[in-house]
Amino acid sequence: MSSNSTVLVIGGYGVFGGRLSRRLARVEGLDVIVAGRSLEKAAAFCETNGGRPATIDVVDGDNLEALFAQLAPAIVVDAAGPFQRYGSNPYRVAAAALRAGASYIDLSDDGAFTAGISTLDPEARKSGLVAISGASSVPAISSAAVAALSRQMTSIDFIDSVILPGNRAPRGTSVVGSILSQVGRPVLTVRGNGERSVRGWSERRHETLSIPGVQPVPGRRSHHIGAPDTFLFPRHFGAANVSFRAGLELAVMNAALSLAGLAVAAFPRLRLERLSGLLVRIADAMRGLGTDRGGMRVEVGGLSADGTGVKARWTLIAGHGDGPEVPTIPAYLLTRMILGGRIEPGARACVGEIAMEDIETVTAELGINTHSVQEVEQSLFERVLGENFAALPSAIRRVHDSRISKRLEGRATVTRGDGIVAKLIGMAFGFPGSGDDIPTTVTIERRGDKETWTRQFGSAAFRSYLSPAPGNRPGGVTERFGLLSFDIDLGERLGRLYYPVVKGRIGPIPLPRFLTPRSDTVEQLGLEDGRFHFSVNIDLPFFGHLVSYSGWLADPMAPLDVASEGYLRSALP
């Protein structure tokens, strides 16, 4: 262990910093300095929990280096935040620590801040010191979970993480300010190898956290929120889809934030974070309405060595008010690693720095439950087509092997029907107008056994929802457009995939034959270019042609499939 065993914790008596300070103070041989803007509060904390108090205000960047030099810590831990509000000189604390000869750790959950710490890498390496950002639930614990879950995977399709605290968990002004600064603002998510901005605290999803033998955390709602994971995981893990979500226990709080997000989207000058103090008081008044149970989950989907689709899931459930201990575990472990000389110098985000085995050793000591499970994961088309799916050319399989999201790009020709019925139906469904060589994008998003297909031809877009047909008959899928739904019997023949419509409904009411469209739809491999080609022709009995569109699509990240040409040439009549 280093001869200098002094650890300075800024924000050391706060919601998370206080828990970290208490845990470090119990380590024999460590000298813990508990610092913050109030010497009185720091002294009161130390009287009860150990350590020695100090006054530090991270806003006063000019004096930080002198203060650090005077206190002479081996490590400076910034548990204050919110890191989104560190202004034009965001790394002043880390830089001052390095110049004073101390390593640095922070508990940032801000994606841009955590990713940007690498700007200090040359200075940290030159000094033989460490500067690690994001030593918290994300990205430290979430990345450890991804690394453990994906050990047997040859590629990663998606990473999906969610954090769901209990309502009785303490909330500091910094934590609330961090959330409010993102509500209604664009936050990053990665879908189909492409970055996409979504509105913070939008797209509600129902969640349940479950571990065998442990009381579950049911009935929670989650929403998109910013996190370092979406900035860092696509490159570090090679994941095509990365999302991060969070939610509060009380539905009324989630609804209030969703409505506030709509207001911010309409009036961007609104600054909800200015209301942090007020909202903390309101939330504290409502603490008795919820529980002290919460947790997090990390899911990873990909391919195993034999090409089988798999999904692995790591779940953590904390009860008895232990949830706020979780974000402090990485900083505690990193402190021990740095003092023990078990970490490489440099400045970087806390991605893959800590082993899941070490994290779970600490969670077990705290009585926090964790569990991992892996299962076979099939796409919708793999499931319904069975053995016939494997008979399709790989260019077609790649389009339909979506395990969470996929974005395809290409060109298409569209022909609309001329009749009044065709025009009315086209307007109702959002069909594109006629045209040649139209830029085309198809986005496939999957949740559970359902897929959402968004087709965009130029500026026109329409959407449909696919799911297994009633009764789970082989090859059967149901495609829904609003109130209209159609049962389709997928069929493979000679390397082509066919989509015949067998029946239709409006709501639960069956459509008569003369109102059920005829679909002549086929997907096949292009013999000349190795691309996925499609041809769709839709007619309505007695009313004639509605619309047809044909063209090609490609996954920008996937190679062309030219190896199947010989198979198709020999199979075609």
Short mmCIF file of C-alpha atoms in Angstrom, two decimals, residues 288-525:
data_model
loop_
_atom_site.label_atom_id
_atom_site.label_comp_id
_atom_site.label_asym_id
_atom_site.label_seq_id
_atom_site.Cartn_x
_atom_site.Cartn_y
_atom_site.Cartn_z
CA GLY A 288 -43.78 7.89 3.24
CA LEU A 289 -45.81 7.01 0.14
CA GLY A 290 -43.24 4.60 -1.27
CA THR A 291 -40.77 1.94 -0.16
CA ASP A 292 -37.04 1.69 0.54
CA ARG A 293 -36.56 -0.98 -2.15
CA GLY A 294 -34.98 -0.39 -5.54
CA GLY A 295 -32.34 -1.72 -7.87
CA MET A 296 -30.86 -1.83 -11.33
CA ARG A 297 -30.70 -4.19 -14.29
CA VAL A 298 -28.27 -4.58 -17.18
CA GLU A 299 -29.22 -6.68 -20.23
CA VAL A 300 -26.84 -7.66 -23.02
CA GLY A 301 -27.85 -9.42 -26.24
CA GLY A 302 -25.54 -10.87 -28.84
CA LEU A 303 -24.23 -13.99 -30.53
CA SER A 304 -22.55 -16.95 -28.90
CA ALA A 305 -19.57 -18.76 -30.45
CA ASP A 306 -21.88 -21.10 -32.38
CA GLY A 307 -23.90 -18.22 -33.84
CA THR A 308 -26.89 -18.64 -31.52
CA GLY A 309 -28.61 -15.49 -30.35
CA VAL A 310 -28.35 -15.11 -26.56
CA LYS A 311 -29.49 -12.59 -23.98
CA ALA A 312 -27.86 -12.24 -20.56
CA ARG A 313 -29.20 -10.24 -17.65
CA TRP A 314 -27.70 -9.00 -14.37
CA THR A 315 -30.08 -7.73 -11.71
CA LEU A 316 -29.46 -5.99 -8.39
CA ILE A 317 -32.14 -5.49 -5.74
CA ALA A 318 -31.45 -3.44 -2.62
CA GLY A 319 -33.79 -3.25 0.35
CA HIS A 320 -33.75 -1.78 3.84
CA GLY A 321 -32.55 1.56 2.52
CA ASP A 322 -29.27 0.13 1.16
CA GLY A 323 -29.78 1.41 -2.40
CA PRO A 324 -27.72 4.61 -1.94
CA GLU A 325 -24.73 2.46 -0.93
CA VAL A 326 -24.50 1.04 -4.46
CA PRO A 327 -23.16 4.14 -6.29
CA THR A 328 -20.32 4.42 -3.76
CA ILE A 329 -18.98 0.89 -4.22
CA PRO A 330 -16.79 1.64 -7.30
CA ALA A 331 -15.09 4.64 -5.65
CA TYR A 332 -14.41 2.55 -2.55
CA LEU A 333 -12.87 -0.26 -4.60
CA LEU A 334 -10.86 2.13 -6.78
CA THR A 335 -9.45 3.83 -3.69
CA ARG A 336 -8.17 0.46 -2.44
CA MET A 337 -6.79 -0.36 -5.89
CA ILE A 338 -4.93 2.95 -6.26
CA LEU A 339 -3.44 2.82 -2.78
CA GLY A 340 -2.41 -0.77 -3.43
CA GLY A 341 -0.73 0.11 -6.72
CA ARG A 342 -3.09 -2.15 -8.65
CA ILE A 343 -4.20 0.24 -11.41
CA GLU A 344 -2.49 1.73 -14.45
CA PRO A 345 -1.75 5.48 -14.49
CA GLY A 346 -3.78 7.71 -16.82
CA ALA A 347 -7.03 9.63 -17.07
CA ARG A 348 -10.08 7.77 -18.35
CA ALA A 349 -13.70 6.88 -17.79
CA CYS A 350 -14.44 4.09 -15.33
CA VAL A 351 -15.32 1.50 -17.97
CA GLY A 352 -14.05 -2.03 -17.35
CA GLU A 353 -11.84 -0.90 -14.46
CA ILE A 354 -13.51 -3.02 -11.77
CA ALA A 355 -14.34 -6.73 -11.85
CA MET A 356 -17.91 -7.78 -11.18
CA GLU A 357 -16.61 -10.34 -8.66
CA ASP A 358 -15.20 -7.51 -6.50
CA ILE A 359 -18.42 -5.52 -6.75
CA GLU A 360 -20.53 -8.50 -5.71
CA THR A 361 -18.24 -9.18 -2.75
CA VAL A 362 -19.16 -5.75 -1.38
CA THR A 363 -22.87 -6.03 -2.23
CA ALA A 364 -22.99 -9.38 -0.39
CA GLU A 365 -21.46 -7.73 2.70
CA LEU A 366 -24.23 -5.12 2.53
CA GLY A 367 -27.00 -7.70 2.14
CA ILE A 368 -27.77 -6.50 -1.39
CA ASN A 369 -28.93 -9.27 -3.74
CA THR A 370 -27.57 -9.79 -7.26
CA HIS A 371 -28.28 -12.44 -9.88
CA SER A 372 -27.20 -13.26 -13.45
CA VAL A 373 -28.99 -15.40 -16.03
CA GLN A 374 -28.50 -16.20 -19.72
CA GLU A 375 -31.08 -17.49 -22.20
CA VAL A 376 -31.43 -18.14 -25.91
CA GLU A 377 -32.70 -15.06 -27.72
CA GLN A 378 -34.52 -15.37 -31.05
CA SER A 379 -35.78 -12.61 -33.27
CA LEU A 380 -39.45 -12.56 -34.26
CA PHE A 381 -38.75 -13.99 -37.71
CA GLU A 382 -36.38 -16.67 -36.38
CA ARG A 383 -39.09 -17.77 -33.98
CA VAL A 384 -42.01 -17.95 -36.39
CA LEU A 385 -40.09 -19.36 -39.38
CA GLY A 386 -38.22 -22.04 -37.45
CA GLU A 387 -35.95 -24.13 -39.69
CA ASN A 388 -37.01 -22.13 -42.76
CA PHE A 389 -35.20 -19.08 -41.39
CA ALA A 390 -31.84 -20.82 -41.80
CA ALA A 391 -32.68 -21.54 -45.47
CA LEU A 392 -32.80 -17.83 -46.32
CA PRO A 393 -29.72 -16.05 -47.71
CA SER A 394 -27.72 -14.28 -45.01
CA ALA A 395 -28.58 -10.83 -46.46
CA ILE A 396 -32.26 -11.52 -45.66
CA ARG A 397 -31.48 -13.12 -42.31
CA ARG A 398 -29.48 -10.07 -41.28
CA VAL A 399 -32.48 -7.82 -41.88
CA HIS A 400 -34.70 -10.02 -39.71
CA ASP A 401 -32.27 -11.04 -36.96
CA SER A 402 -33.06 -7.84 -35.08
CA ARG A 403 -32.80 -8.40 -31.33
CA ILE A 404 -33.50 -4.82 -30.35
CA SER A 405 -33.01 -2.27 -33.13
CA LYS A 406 -31.71 -2.05 -36.66
CA ARG A 407 -31.48 0.76 -39.18
CA LEU A 408 -31.37 -0.06 -42.91
CA GLU A 409 -30.74 2.36 -45.76
CA GLY A 410 -31.31 2.09 -49.50
CA ARG A 411 -33.30 3.33 -52.50
CA ALA A 412 -36.79 2.55 -53.76
CA THR A 413 -39.32 3.16 -56.52
CA VAL A 414 -42.91 3.89 -55.47
CA THR A 415 -46.09 3.74 -57.56
CA ARG A 416 -49.39 4.92 -56.06
CA GLY A 417 -52.81 3.92 -57.34
CA ASP A 418 -54.82 6.57 -59.22
CA GLY A 419 -58.31 5.78 -57.89
CA ILE A 420 -60.05 7.85 -55.23
CA VAL A 421 -60.02 4.90 -52.81
CA ALA A 422 -56.29 4.42 -53.33
CA LYS A 423 -55.67 8.10 -52.65
CA LEU A 424 -57.79 8.13 -49.49
CA ILE A 425 -56.15 4.99 -48.12
CA GLY A 426 -52.71 6.33 -49.04
CA MET A 427 -53.39 9.55 -47.14
CA ALA A 428 -54.74 7.65 -44.11
CA PHE A 429 -51.70 5.36 -43.88
CA GLY A 430 -49.09 7.93 -44.87
CA PHE A 431 -47.98 6.06 -48.00
CA PRO A 432 -45.36 7.98 -50.01
CA GLY A 433 -46.09 9.53 -53.37
CA SER A 434 -44.94 8.00 -56.64
CA GLY A 435 -41.28 8.44 -57.52
CA ASP A 436 -38.08 6.77 -58.68
CA ASP A 437 -34.82 6.24 -56.82
CA ILE A 438 -36.17 7.62 -53.54
CA PRO A 439 -33.83 7.59 -50.50
CA THR A 440 -35.28 4.95 -48.20
CA THR A 441 -34.75 4.13 -44.53
CA VAL A 442 -36.30 1.29 -42.55
CA THR A 443 -35.89 1.17 -38.78
CA ILE A 444 -36.77 -2.03 -36.93
CA GLU A 445 -37.14 -1.78 -33.16
CA ARG A 446 -37.87 -4.80 -31.02
CA ARG A 447 -39.29 -5.13 -27.55
CA GLY A 448 -40.06 -8.64 -26.30
CA ASP A 449 -41.65 -10.63 -29.14
CA LYS A 450 -42.90 -7.53 -31.00
CA GLU A 451 -41.24 -5.36 -33.63
CA THR A 452 -41.97 -1.80 -34.77
CA TRP A 453 -41.16 -1.08 -38.42
CA THR A 454 -40.81 2.55 -39.49
CA ARG A 455 -40.47 2.95 -43.27
CA GLN A 456 -39.39 6.30 -44.62
CA PHE A 457 -39.39 7.12 -48.34
CA GLY A 458 -37.95 10.60 -48.77
CA SER A 459 -39.92 12.80 -46.37
CA ALA A 460 -42.93 10.44 -46.08
CA ALA A 461 -43.01 7.83 -43.31
CA PHE A 462 -45.44 5.21 -42.07
CA ARG A 463 -45.24 2.71 -39.25
CA SER A 464 -46.51 -0.79 -38.52
CA TYR A 465 -46.25 -3.23 -35.62
CA LEU A 466 -45.43 -6.94 -36.09
CA SER A 467 -46.04 -9.72 -33.58
CA PRO A 468 -46.60 -13.51 -33.63
CA ALA A 469 -50.00 -14.40 -35.06
CA PRO A 470 -52.70 -15.71 -32.69
CA GLY A 471 -52.08 -19.33 -31.83
CA ASN A 472 -48.36 -19.04 -32.68
CA ARG A 473 -48.86 -21.00 -35.86
CA PRO A 474 -45.65 -21.68 -37.86
CA GLY A 475 -44.81 -18.75 -40.13
CA GLY A 476 -47.68 -16.65 -38.80
CA VAL A 477 -47.24 -12.97 -37.99
CA THR A 478 -49.72 -10.16 -37.46
CA GLU A 479 -48.99 -6.71 -38.84
CA ARG A 480 -50.98 -3.81 -37.36
CA PHE A 481 -51.55 -0.35 -38.83
CA GLY A 482 -53.54 1.58 -36.23
CA LEU A 483 -56.92 -0.15 -35.87
CA LEU A 484 -56.30 -2.38 -38.90
CA SER A 485 -54.39 -5.63 -38.50
CA PHE A 486 -53.55 -8.37 -40.99
CA ASP A 487 -52.52 -11.98 -40.46
CA ILE A 488 -49.67 -13.04 -42.75
CA ASP A 489 -48.33 -16.52 -43.42
CA LEU A 490 -44.62 -16.11 -44.06
CA GLY A 491 -43.21 -18.64 -46.49
CA GLU A 492 -39.71 -19.47 -47.74
CA ARG A 493 -39.24 -20.83 -51.25
CA LEU A 494 -36.03 -21.01 -53.28
CA GLY A 495 -34.28 -18.51 -51.01
CA ARG A 496 -37.09 -15.98 -51.21
CA LEU A 497 -39.37 -14.83 -48.38
CA TYR A 498 -43.08 -14.33 -49.21
CA TYR A 499 -45.72 -12.35 -47.24
CA PRO A 500 -49.24 -13.44 -48.29
CA VAL A 501 -52.11 -11.82 -46.34
CA VAL A 502 -54.61 -14.43 -45.19
CA LYS A 503 -57.12 -12.35 -43.20
CA GLY A 504 -57.70 -8.85 -41.85
CA ARG A 505 -59.46 -7.19 -38.93
CA ILE A 506 -60.52 -3.73 -37.85
CA GLY A 507 -60.09 -3.88 -34.11
CA PRO A 508 -61.55 -7.30 -33.16
CA ILE A 509 -63.97 -7.38 -36.14
CA PRO A 510 -62.95 -9.58 -39.13
CA LEU A 511 -62.81 -7.84 -42.50
CA PRO A 512 -64.84 -9.34 -45.34
CA ARG A 513 -62.87 -10.67 -48.29
CA PHE A 514 -63.66 -7.72 -50.54
CA LEU A 515 -62.10 -5.35 -47.97
CA THR A 516 -59.02 -7.48 -47.29
CA PRO A 517 -56.00 -6.32 -49.33
CA ARG A 518 -54.11 -8.71 -51.57
CA SER A 519 -50.39 -8.49 -50.96
CA ASP A 520 -47.78 -9.68 -53.42
CA THR A 521 -44.67 -9.18 -51.30
CA VAL A 522 -41.31 -10.88 -51.71
CA GLU A 523 -37.80 -10.41 -50.32
CA GLN A 524 -34.79 -11.86 -52.06
CA LEU A 525 -31.06 -11.55 -52.59
#
